[in-house]
Short mmCIF file of C-alpha atoms in Angstrom, two decimals:
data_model
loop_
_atom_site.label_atom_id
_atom_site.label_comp_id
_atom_site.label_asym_id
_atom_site.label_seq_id
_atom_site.Cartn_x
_atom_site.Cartn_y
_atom_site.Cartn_z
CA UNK Q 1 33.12 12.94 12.47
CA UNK Q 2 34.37 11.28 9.79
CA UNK Q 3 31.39 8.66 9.68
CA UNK Q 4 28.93 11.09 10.16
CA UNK Q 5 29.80 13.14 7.25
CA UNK Q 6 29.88 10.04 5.19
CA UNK Q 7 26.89 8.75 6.09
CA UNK Q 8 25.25 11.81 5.22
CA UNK Q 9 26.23 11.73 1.35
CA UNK Q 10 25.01 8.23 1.47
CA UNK Q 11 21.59 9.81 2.33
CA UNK Q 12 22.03 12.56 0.31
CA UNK Q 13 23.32 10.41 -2.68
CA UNK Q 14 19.72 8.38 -2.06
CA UNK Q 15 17.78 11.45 -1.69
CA UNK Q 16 16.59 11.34 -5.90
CA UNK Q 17 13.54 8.96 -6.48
CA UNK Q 18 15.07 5.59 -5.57
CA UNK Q 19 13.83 2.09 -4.87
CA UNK Q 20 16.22 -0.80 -3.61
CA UNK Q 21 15.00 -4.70 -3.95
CA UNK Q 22 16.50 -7.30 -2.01
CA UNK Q 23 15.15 -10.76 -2.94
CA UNK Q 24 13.31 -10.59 -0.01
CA UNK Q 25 13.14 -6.86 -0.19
CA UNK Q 26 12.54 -3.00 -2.11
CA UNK Q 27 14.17 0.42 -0.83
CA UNK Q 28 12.51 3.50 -2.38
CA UNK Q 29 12.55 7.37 -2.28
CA UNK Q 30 11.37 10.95 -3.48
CA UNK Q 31 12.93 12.92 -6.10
CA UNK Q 32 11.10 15.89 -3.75
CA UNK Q 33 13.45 15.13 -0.79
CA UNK Q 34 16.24 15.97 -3.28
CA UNK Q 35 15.54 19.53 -2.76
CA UNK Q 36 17.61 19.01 1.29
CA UNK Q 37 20.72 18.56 -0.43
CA UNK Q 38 22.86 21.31 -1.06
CA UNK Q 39 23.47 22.99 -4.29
CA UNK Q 40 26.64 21.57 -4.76
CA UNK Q 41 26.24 18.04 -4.50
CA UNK Q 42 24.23 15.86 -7.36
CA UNK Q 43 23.82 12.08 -7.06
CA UNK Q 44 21.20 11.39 -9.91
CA UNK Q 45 23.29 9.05 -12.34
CA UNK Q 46 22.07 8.88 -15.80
CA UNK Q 47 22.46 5.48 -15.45
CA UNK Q 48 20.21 4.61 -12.40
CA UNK Q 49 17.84 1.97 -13.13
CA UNK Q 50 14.47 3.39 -12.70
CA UNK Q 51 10.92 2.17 -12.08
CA UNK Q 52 7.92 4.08 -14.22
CA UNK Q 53 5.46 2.30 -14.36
CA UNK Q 54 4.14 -0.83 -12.02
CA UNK Q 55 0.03 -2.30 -12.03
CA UNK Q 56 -1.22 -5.21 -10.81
CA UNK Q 57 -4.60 -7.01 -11.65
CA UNK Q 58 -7.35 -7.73 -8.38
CA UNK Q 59 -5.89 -10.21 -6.34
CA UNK Q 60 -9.02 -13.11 -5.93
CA UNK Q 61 -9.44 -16.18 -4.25
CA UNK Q 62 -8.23 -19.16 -5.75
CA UNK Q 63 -11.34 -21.38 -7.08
CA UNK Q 64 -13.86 -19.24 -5.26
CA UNK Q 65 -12.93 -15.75 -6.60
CA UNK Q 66 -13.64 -13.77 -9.63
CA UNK Q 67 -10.41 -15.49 -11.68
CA UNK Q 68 -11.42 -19.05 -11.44
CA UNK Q 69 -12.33 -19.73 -14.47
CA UNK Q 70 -9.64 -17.49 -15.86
CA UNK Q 71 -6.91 -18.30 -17.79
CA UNK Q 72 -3.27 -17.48 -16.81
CA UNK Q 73 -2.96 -15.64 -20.48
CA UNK Q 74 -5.94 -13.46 -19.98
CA UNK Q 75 -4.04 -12.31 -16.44
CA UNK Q 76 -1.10 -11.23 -17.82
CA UNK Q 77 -2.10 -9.71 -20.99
CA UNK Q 78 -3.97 -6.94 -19.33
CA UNK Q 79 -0.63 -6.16 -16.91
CA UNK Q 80 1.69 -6.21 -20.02
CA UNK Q 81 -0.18 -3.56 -21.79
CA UNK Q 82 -0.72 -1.35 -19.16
CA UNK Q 83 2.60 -0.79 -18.45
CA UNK Q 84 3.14 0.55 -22.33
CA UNK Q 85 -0.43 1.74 -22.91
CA UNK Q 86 0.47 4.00 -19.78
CA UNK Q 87 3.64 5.19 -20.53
CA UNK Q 88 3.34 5.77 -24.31
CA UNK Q 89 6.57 3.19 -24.80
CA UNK Q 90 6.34 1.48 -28.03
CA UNK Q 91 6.33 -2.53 -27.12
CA UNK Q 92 8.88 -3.40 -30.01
CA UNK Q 93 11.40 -1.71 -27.41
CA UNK Q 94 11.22 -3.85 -24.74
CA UNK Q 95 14.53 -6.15 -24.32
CA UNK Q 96 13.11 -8.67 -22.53
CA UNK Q 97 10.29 -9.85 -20.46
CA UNK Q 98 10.98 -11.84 -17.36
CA UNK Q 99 7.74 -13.24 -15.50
CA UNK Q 100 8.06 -14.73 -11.67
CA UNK Q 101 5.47 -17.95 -11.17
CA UNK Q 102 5.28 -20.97 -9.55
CA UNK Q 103 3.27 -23.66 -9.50
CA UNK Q 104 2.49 -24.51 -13.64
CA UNK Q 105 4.77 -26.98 -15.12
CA UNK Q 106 8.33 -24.86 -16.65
CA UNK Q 107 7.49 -25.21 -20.47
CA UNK Q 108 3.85 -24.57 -19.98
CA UNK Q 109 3.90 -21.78 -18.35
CA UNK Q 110 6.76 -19.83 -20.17
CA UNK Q 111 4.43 -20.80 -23.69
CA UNK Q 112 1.31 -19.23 -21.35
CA UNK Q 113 2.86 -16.00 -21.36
CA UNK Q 114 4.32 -16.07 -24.67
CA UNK Q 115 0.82 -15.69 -25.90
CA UNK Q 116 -0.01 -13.16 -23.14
CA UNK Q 117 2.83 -10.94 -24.37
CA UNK Q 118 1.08 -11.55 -28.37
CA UNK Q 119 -2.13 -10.56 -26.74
CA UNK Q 120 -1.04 -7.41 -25.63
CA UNK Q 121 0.62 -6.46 -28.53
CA UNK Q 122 4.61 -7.08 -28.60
CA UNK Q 123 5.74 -8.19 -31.63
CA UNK Q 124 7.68 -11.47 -32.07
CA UNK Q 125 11.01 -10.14 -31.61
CA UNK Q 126 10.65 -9.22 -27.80
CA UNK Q 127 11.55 -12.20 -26.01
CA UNK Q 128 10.27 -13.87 -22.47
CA UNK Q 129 10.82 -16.12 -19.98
CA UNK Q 130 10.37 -17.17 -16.31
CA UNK Q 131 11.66 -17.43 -13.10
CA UNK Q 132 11.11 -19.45 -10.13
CA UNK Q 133 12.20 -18.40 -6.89
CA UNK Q 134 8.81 -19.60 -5.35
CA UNK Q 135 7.52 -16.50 -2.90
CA UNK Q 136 10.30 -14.29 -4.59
CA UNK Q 137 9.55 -15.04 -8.28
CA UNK Q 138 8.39 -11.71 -9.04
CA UNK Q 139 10.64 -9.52 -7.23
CA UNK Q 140 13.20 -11.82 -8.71
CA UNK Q 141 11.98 -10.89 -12.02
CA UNK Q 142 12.19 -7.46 -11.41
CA UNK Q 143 15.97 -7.59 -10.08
CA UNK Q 144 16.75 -9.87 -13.06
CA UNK Q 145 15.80 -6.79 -15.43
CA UNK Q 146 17.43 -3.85 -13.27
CA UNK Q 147 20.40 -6.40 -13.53
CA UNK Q 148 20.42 -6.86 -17.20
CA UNK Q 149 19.55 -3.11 -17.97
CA UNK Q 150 22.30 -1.99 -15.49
CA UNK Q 151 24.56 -4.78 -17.94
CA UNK Q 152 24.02 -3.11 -21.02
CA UNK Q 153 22.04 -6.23 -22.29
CA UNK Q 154 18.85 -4.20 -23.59
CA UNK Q 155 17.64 -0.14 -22.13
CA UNK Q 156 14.39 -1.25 -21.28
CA UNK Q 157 12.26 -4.20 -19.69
CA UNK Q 158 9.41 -5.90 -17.88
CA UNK Q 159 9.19 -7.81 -14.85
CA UNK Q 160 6.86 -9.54 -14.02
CA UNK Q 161 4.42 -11.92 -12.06
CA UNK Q 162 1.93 -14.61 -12.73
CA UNK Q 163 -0.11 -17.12 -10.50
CA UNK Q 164 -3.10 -19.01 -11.21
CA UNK Q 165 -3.76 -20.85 -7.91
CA UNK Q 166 -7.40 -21.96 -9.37
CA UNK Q 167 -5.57 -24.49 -11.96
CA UNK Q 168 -2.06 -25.61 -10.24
CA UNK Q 169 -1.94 -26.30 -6.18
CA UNK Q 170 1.08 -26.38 -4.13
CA UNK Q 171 1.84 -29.54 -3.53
CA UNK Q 172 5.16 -32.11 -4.13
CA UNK Q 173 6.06 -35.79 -4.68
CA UNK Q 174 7.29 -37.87 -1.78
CA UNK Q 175 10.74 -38.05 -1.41
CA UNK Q 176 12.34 -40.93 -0.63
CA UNK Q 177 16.19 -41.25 -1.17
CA UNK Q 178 17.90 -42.97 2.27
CA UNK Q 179 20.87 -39.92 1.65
CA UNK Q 180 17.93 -37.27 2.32
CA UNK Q 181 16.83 -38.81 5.60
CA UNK Q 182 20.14 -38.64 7.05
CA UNK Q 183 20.79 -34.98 6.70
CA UNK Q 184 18.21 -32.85 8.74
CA UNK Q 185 18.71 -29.97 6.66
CA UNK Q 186 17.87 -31.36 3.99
CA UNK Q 187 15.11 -33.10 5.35
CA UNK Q 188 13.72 -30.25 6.47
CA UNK Q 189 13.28 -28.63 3.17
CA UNK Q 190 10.61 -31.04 2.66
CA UNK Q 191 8.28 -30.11 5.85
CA UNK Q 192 5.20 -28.54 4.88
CA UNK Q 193 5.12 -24.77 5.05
CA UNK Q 194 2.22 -24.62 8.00
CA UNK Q 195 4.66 -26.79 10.05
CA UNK Q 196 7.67 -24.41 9.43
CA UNK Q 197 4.64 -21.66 10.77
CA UNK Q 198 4.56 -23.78 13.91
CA UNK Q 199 7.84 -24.20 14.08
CA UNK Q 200 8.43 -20.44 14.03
CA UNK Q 201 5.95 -19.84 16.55
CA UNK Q 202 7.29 -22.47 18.97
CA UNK Q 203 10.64 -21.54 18.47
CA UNK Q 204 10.41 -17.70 18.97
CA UNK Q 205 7.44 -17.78 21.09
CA UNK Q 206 4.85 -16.00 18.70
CA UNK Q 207 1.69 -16.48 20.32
CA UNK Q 208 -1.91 -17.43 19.09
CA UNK Q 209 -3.26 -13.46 19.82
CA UNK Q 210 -0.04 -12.29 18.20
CA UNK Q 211 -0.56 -14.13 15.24
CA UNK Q 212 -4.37 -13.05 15.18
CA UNK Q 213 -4.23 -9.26 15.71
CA UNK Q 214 -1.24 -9.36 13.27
CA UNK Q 215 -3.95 -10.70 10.93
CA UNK Q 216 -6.78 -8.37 11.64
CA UNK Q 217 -4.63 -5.61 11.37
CA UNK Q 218 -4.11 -7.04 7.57
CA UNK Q 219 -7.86 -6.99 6.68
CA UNK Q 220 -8.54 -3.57 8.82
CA UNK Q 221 -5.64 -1.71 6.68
CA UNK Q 222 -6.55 -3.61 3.36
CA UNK Q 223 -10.16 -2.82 3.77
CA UNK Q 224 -9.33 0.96 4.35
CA UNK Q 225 -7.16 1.08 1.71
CA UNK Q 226 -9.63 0.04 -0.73
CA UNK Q 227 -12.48 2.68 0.49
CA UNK Q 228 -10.32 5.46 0.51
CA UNK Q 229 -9.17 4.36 -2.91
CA UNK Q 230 -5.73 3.56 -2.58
CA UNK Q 231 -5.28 0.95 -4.91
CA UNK Q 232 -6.71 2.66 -8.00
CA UNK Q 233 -3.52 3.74 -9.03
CA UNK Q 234 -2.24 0.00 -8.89
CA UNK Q 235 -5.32 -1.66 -9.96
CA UNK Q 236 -5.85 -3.03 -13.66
CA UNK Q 237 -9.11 -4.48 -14.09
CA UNK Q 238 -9.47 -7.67 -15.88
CA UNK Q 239 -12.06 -8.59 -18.34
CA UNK Q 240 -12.76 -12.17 -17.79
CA UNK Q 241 -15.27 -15.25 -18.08
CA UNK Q 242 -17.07 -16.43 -14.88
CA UNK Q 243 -19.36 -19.90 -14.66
CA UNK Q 244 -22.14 -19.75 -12.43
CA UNK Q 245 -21.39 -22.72 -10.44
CA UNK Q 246 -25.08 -23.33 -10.34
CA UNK Q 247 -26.45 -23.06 -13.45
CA UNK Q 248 -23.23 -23.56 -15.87
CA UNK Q 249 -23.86 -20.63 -17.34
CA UNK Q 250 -20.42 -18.62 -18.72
CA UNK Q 251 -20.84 -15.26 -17.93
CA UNK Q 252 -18.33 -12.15 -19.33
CA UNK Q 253 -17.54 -9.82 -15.92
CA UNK Q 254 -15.20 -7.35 -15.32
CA UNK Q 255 -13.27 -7.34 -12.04
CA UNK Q 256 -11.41 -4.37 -10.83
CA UNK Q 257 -11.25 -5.02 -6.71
CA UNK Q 258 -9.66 -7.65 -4.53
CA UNK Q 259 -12.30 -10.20 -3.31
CA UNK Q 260 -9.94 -11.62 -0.40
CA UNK Q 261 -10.77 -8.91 2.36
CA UNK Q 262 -13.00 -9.00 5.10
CA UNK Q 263 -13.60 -5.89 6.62
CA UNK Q 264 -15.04 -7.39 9.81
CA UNK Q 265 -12.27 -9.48 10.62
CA UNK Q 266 -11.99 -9.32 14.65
CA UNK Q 267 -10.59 -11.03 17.27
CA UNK Q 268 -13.25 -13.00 18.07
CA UNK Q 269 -14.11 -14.50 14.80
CA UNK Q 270 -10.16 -15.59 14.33
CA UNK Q 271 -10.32 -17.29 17.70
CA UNK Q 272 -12.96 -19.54 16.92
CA UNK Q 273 -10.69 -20.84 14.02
CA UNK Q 274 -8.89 -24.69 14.54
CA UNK Q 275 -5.26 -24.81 13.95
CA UNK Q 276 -4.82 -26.15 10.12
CA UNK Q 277 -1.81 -28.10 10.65
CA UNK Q 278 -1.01 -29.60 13.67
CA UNK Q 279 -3.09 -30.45 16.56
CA UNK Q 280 -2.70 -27.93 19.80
CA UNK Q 281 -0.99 -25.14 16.83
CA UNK Q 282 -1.57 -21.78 16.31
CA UNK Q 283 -1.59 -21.34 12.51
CA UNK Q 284 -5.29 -21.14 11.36
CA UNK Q 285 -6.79 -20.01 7.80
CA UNK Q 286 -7.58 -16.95 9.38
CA UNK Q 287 -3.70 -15.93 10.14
CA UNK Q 288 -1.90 -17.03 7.56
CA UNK Q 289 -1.86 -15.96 3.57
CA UNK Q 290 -4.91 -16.76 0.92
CA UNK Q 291 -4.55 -19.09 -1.54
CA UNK Q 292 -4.82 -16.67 -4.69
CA UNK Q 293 -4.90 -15.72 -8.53
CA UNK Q 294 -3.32 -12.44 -10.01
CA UNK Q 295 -0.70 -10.97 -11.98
CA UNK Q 296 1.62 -8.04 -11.71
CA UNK Q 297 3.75 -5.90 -14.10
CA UNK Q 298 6.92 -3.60 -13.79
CA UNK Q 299 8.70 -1.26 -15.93
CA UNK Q 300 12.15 -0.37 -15.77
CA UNK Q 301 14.51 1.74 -17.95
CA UNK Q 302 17.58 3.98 -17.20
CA UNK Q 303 17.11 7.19 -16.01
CA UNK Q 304 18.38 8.93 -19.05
CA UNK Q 305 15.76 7.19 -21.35
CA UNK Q 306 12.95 8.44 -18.66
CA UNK Q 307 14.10 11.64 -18.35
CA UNK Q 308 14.45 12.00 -22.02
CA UNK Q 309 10.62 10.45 -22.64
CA UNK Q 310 9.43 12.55 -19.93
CA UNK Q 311 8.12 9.71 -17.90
CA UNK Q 312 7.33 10.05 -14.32
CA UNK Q 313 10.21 8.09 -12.34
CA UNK Q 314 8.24 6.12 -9.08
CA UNK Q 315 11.39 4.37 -7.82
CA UNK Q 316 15.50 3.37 -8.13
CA UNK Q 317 16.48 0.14 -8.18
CA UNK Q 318 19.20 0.79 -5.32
CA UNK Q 319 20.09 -2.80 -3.42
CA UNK Q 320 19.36 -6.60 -4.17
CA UNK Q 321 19.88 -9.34 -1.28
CA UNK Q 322 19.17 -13.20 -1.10
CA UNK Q 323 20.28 -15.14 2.34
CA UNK Q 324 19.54 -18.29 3.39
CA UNK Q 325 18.26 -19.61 6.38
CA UNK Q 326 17.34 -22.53 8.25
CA UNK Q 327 14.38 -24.11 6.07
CA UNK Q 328 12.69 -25.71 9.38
CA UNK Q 329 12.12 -22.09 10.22
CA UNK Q 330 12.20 -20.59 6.06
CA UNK Q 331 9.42 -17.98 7.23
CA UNK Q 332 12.68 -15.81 9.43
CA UNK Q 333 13.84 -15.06 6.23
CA UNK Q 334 13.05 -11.26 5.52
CA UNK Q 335 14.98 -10.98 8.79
CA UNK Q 336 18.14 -11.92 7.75
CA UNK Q 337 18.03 -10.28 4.04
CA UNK Q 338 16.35 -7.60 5.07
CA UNK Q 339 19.74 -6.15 6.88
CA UNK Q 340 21.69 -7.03 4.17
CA UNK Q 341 20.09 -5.25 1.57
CA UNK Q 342 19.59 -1.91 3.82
CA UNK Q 343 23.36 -2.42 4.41
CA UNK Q 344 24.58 -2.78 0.91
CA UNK Q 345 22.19 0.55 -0.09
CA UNK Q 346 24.36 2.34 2.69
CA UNK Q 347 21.58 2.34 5.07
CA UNK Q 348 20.17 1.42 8.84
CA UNK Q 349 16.74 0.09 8.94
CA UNK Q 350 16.10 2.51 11.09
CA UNK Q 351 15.87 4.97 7.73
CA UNK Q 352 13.49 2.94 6.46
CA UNK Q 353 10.25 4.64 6.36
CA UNK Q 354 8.01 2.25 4.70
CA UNK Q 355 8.42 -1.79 4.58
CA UNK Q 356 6.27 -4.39 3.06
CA UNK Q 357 6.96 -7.93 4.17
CA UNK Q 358 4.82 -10.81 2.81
CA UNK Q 359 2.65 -12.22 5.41
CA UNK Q 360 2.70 -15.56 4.45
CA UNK Q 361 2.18 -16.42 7.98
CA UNK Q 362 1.34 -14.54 10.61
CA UNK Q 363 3.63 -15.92 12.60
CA UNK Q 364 6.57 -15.20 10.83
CA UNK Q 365 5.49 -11.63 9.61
CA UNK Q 366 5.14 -11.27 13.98
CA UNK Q 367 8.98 -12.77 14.47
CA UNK Q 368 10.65 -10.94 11.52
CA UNK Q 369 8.78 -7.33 12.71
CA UNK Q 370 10.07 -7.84 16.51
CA UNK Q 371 13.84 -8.97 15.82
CA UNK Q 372 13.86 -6.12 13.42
CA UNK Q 373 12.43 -3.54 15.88
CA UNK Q 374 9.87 -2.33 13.27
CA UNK Q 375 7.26 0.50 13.94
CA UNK Q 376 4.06 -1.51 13.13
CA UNK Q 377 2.60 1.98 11.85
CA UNK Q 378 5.45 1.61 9.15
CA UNK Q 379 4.70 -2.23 7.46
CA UNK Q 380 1.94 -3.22 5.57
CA UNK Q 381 -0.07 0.21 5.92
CA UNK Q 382 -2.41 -1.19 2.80
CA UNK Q 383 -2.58 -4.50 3.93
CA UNK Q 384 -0.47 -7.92 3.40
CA UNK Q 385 -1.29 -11.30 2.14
CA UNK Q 386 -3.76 -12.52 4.75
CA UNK Q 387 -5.86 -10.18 4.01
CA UNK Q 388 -5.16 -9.29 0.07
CA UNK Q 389 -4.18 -12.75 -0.84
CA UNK Q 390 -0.59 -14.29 -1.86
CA UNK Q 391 -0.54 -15.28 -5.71
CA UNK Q 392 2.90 -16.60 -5.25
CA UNK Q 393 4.90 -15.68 -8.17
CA UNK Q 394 3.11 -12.51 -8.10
CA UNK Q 395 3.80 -11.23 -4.47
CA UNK Q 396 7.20 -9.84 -5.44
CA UNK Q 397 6.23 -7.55 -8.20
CA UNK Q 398 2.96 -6.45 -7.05
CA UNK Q 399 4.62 -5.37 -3.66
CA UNK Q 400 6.64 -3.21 -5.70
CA UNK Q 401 3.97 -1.39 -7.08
CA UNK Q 402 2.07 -1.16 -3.68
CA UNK Q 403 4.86 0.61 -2.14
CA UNK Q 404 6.01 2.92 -4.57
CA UNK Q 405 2.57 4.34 -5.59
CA UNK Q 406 1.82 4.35 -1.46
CA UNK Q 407 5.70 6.63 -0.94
CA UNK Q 408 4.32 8.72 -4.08
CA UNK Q 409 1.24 9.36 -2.48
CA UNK Q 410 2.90 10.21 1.01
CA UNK Q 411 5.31 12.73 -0.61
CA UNK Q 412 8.76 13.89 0.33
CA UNK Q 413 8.82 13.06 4.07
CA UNK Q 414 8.85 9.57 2.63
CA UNK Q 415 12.42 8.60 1.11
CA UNK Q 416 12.97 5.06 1.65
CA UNK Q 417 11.08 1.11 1.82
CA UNK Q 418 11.65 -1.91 1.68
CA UNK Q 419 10.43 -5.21 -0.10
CA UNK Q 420 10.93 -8.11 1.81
CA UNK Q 421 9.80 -12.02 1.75
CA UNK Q 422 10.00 -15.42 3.10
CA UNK Q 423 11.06 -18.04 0.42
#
């Protein structure tokens, strides 16, 4: 009895608007629900790091889409200033900036958003920098600011996310030291990621028609989601240069949907697809994630600053989890940090009611829902990278945003999700 009653103020003490982030994962819920607790009890803390504000730009296709002839500044600008346009915040009080990305060289790319964050109007004395936790960058970025917020360090801060896929591809020098090819662990951190997709497949036994209904079930959501108009609440839209790859000719465009989804994705079409990496494989470029250009932006404060400012509070930062794994299988992560980070919120997964795990492959995003037990009507209701694309130091942050506007919209029989991803 006990338990029981303990457990219940855990879910009582979670029952105010509340978000948890594990490096491979977000826990949210509504400040509605709060209403089921009993007059007596109150677990809002005026110190709760809050979410008020997260937006995203389109996600496109890398070199094909409507950003490739974008530059990374002219992303990120548009993000930054939404989040204090929206709001009403004044950008001289924002502590820090922290931006997730990739691919671009260190230096480059932390001077690339330095002149995104001028472009949208801070003044020089609010600082930035970058992270790099490859798939994770962005939601790293956003736990690096609840962390530094919940440290006293500054009251208010952005995290954020920034790919440009069009001008930096993945790709590695050889590595040749004699120590590396005598420790299989180490050696296989330098596998390609499409063989760690085999390797998860093979392993777990994740077929080929797992793999590509997982994948139409991507674009089917994604496509829905963007008729019925549920990513206008997420949605910047960028005003950017295009060149007609025909005629040269520069042409100004605004672009304000994702141009990765196909509606009529099927069975059918998939099938006819080779494997991409290995001969007699079932990872094609129709089940695993697009190659793709965005940016994403999130705003967190305490709760006493966004009570006091009368901001609308989406989400609590509640949990943060990284866990390692075996990198000849890296795409099992979310199912190993997932449980951690429900765990160290005070929760089972099974009071999870929303979860968003990157689909970098299909085949993973199949293994990490079954070993988890996950209602498939529960992940990825909107969509997931295969279908929206995977901007890679994006993902994080703009999977923030995609849940918490998708639990507000869903109300107060939705209290908690989760933000999870392979690294």
């Amino acid at each position: 009895m006990e338990k029981i009653v303990m457990r219940q103020q855990v879910l009582l003490g979670h029952l105010s608007t509340s978000a948890a982030m594990c490096s491979n994962e977000l826990l949210v819920s509504s400040s509605a629900c709060a209403a089921a607790a009993a007059a007596s009890y109150h677990y809002e803390s005026s110190d709760d790091i809050v979410i008020v504000a997260a937006y995203r730009t389109p996600i496109c296709k890398a070199k094909r889409g409507g950003f490739k002839d974008a530059r990374p500044e002219d992303l990120l600008d548009p993000v930054l200033k939404a989040v204090v346009e929206k709001t009403g915040i004044r950008p001289d009080e924002v502590g820090d900036i922290v931006v997730g990305t990739v691919l671009a060289p260190g230096s480059q790319r932390a001077m690339e958003c330095r002149v995104a964050a001028f472009l949208a109007g801070f003044p020089e004395t609010v600082p930035i920098r970058t992270v790099n936790r490859q798939c994770s960058s962005g939601l790293q970025a956003v736990a690096d600011v609840a962390a530094a917020i919940k440290s006293g360090y500054y009251n208010i801060g952005i995290g954020a996310g920034l790919e440009l896929m069009s001008e930096h591809s993945i790709g590695w020098r050889r590595n040749d030291n004699p120590r590396v090819q005598v420790n299989q662990k180490a050696r296989d951190c330098l596998l390609p990621m499409g063989i760690t997709s085999e390797n998860v497949a093979e392993r777990y036994g994740v077929s080929r028609e797992e793999q590509d209904e997982a994948a139409v079930r991507s674009h089917t959501n994604a496509a829905a989601a963007t008729a019925t108009g549920r990513f206008k609440d997420e949605i910047v839209p960028v005003h950017t240069q295009i060149v007609d790859s025909k005629s040269g000719e520069n042409k100004s465009v605004t672009i304000s949907v994702d141009d990765g989804i196909r509606a009529n994705t099927s069975m059918s079409s998939l099938s006819k697809l080779n494997p991409a990496f290995k001969k007699g494989g079932s990872t094609t470029a129709g089940n695993a994630s697009q190659v793709s250009d965005g940016a994403a932006a999130v705003l967190l404060m305490k709760r006493e600053m966004a009570v006091k400012r009368g901001l609308p509070i989406l989400g609590v930062f509640r949990s943060f989890a990284a866990v390692g794994c075996d990198p000849a299988v890296m795409g099992i992560g979310p199912a190993v940090a997932i449980p951690a980070a429900v765990e160290a919120a005070g929760l089972q997964i099974n009071d999870i009611d929303l979860f968003e795990i990157n689909e970098a492959f299909a085949s993973q995003y199949v293994y990490c829902c079954k070993k988890l037990g996950l209602d498939s009507e529960k992940v990825n209701v909107n969509g997931g990278a295969i279908a929206l694309g995977h901007p890679l130091g994006v993902t994080g942050a703009r999977c923030v945003g995609t849940i918490l506007h998708e639990m507000k919209r869903r109300g107060k029989d939705c209290r908690f999700g989760v933000v999870s991803m392979c690294i």
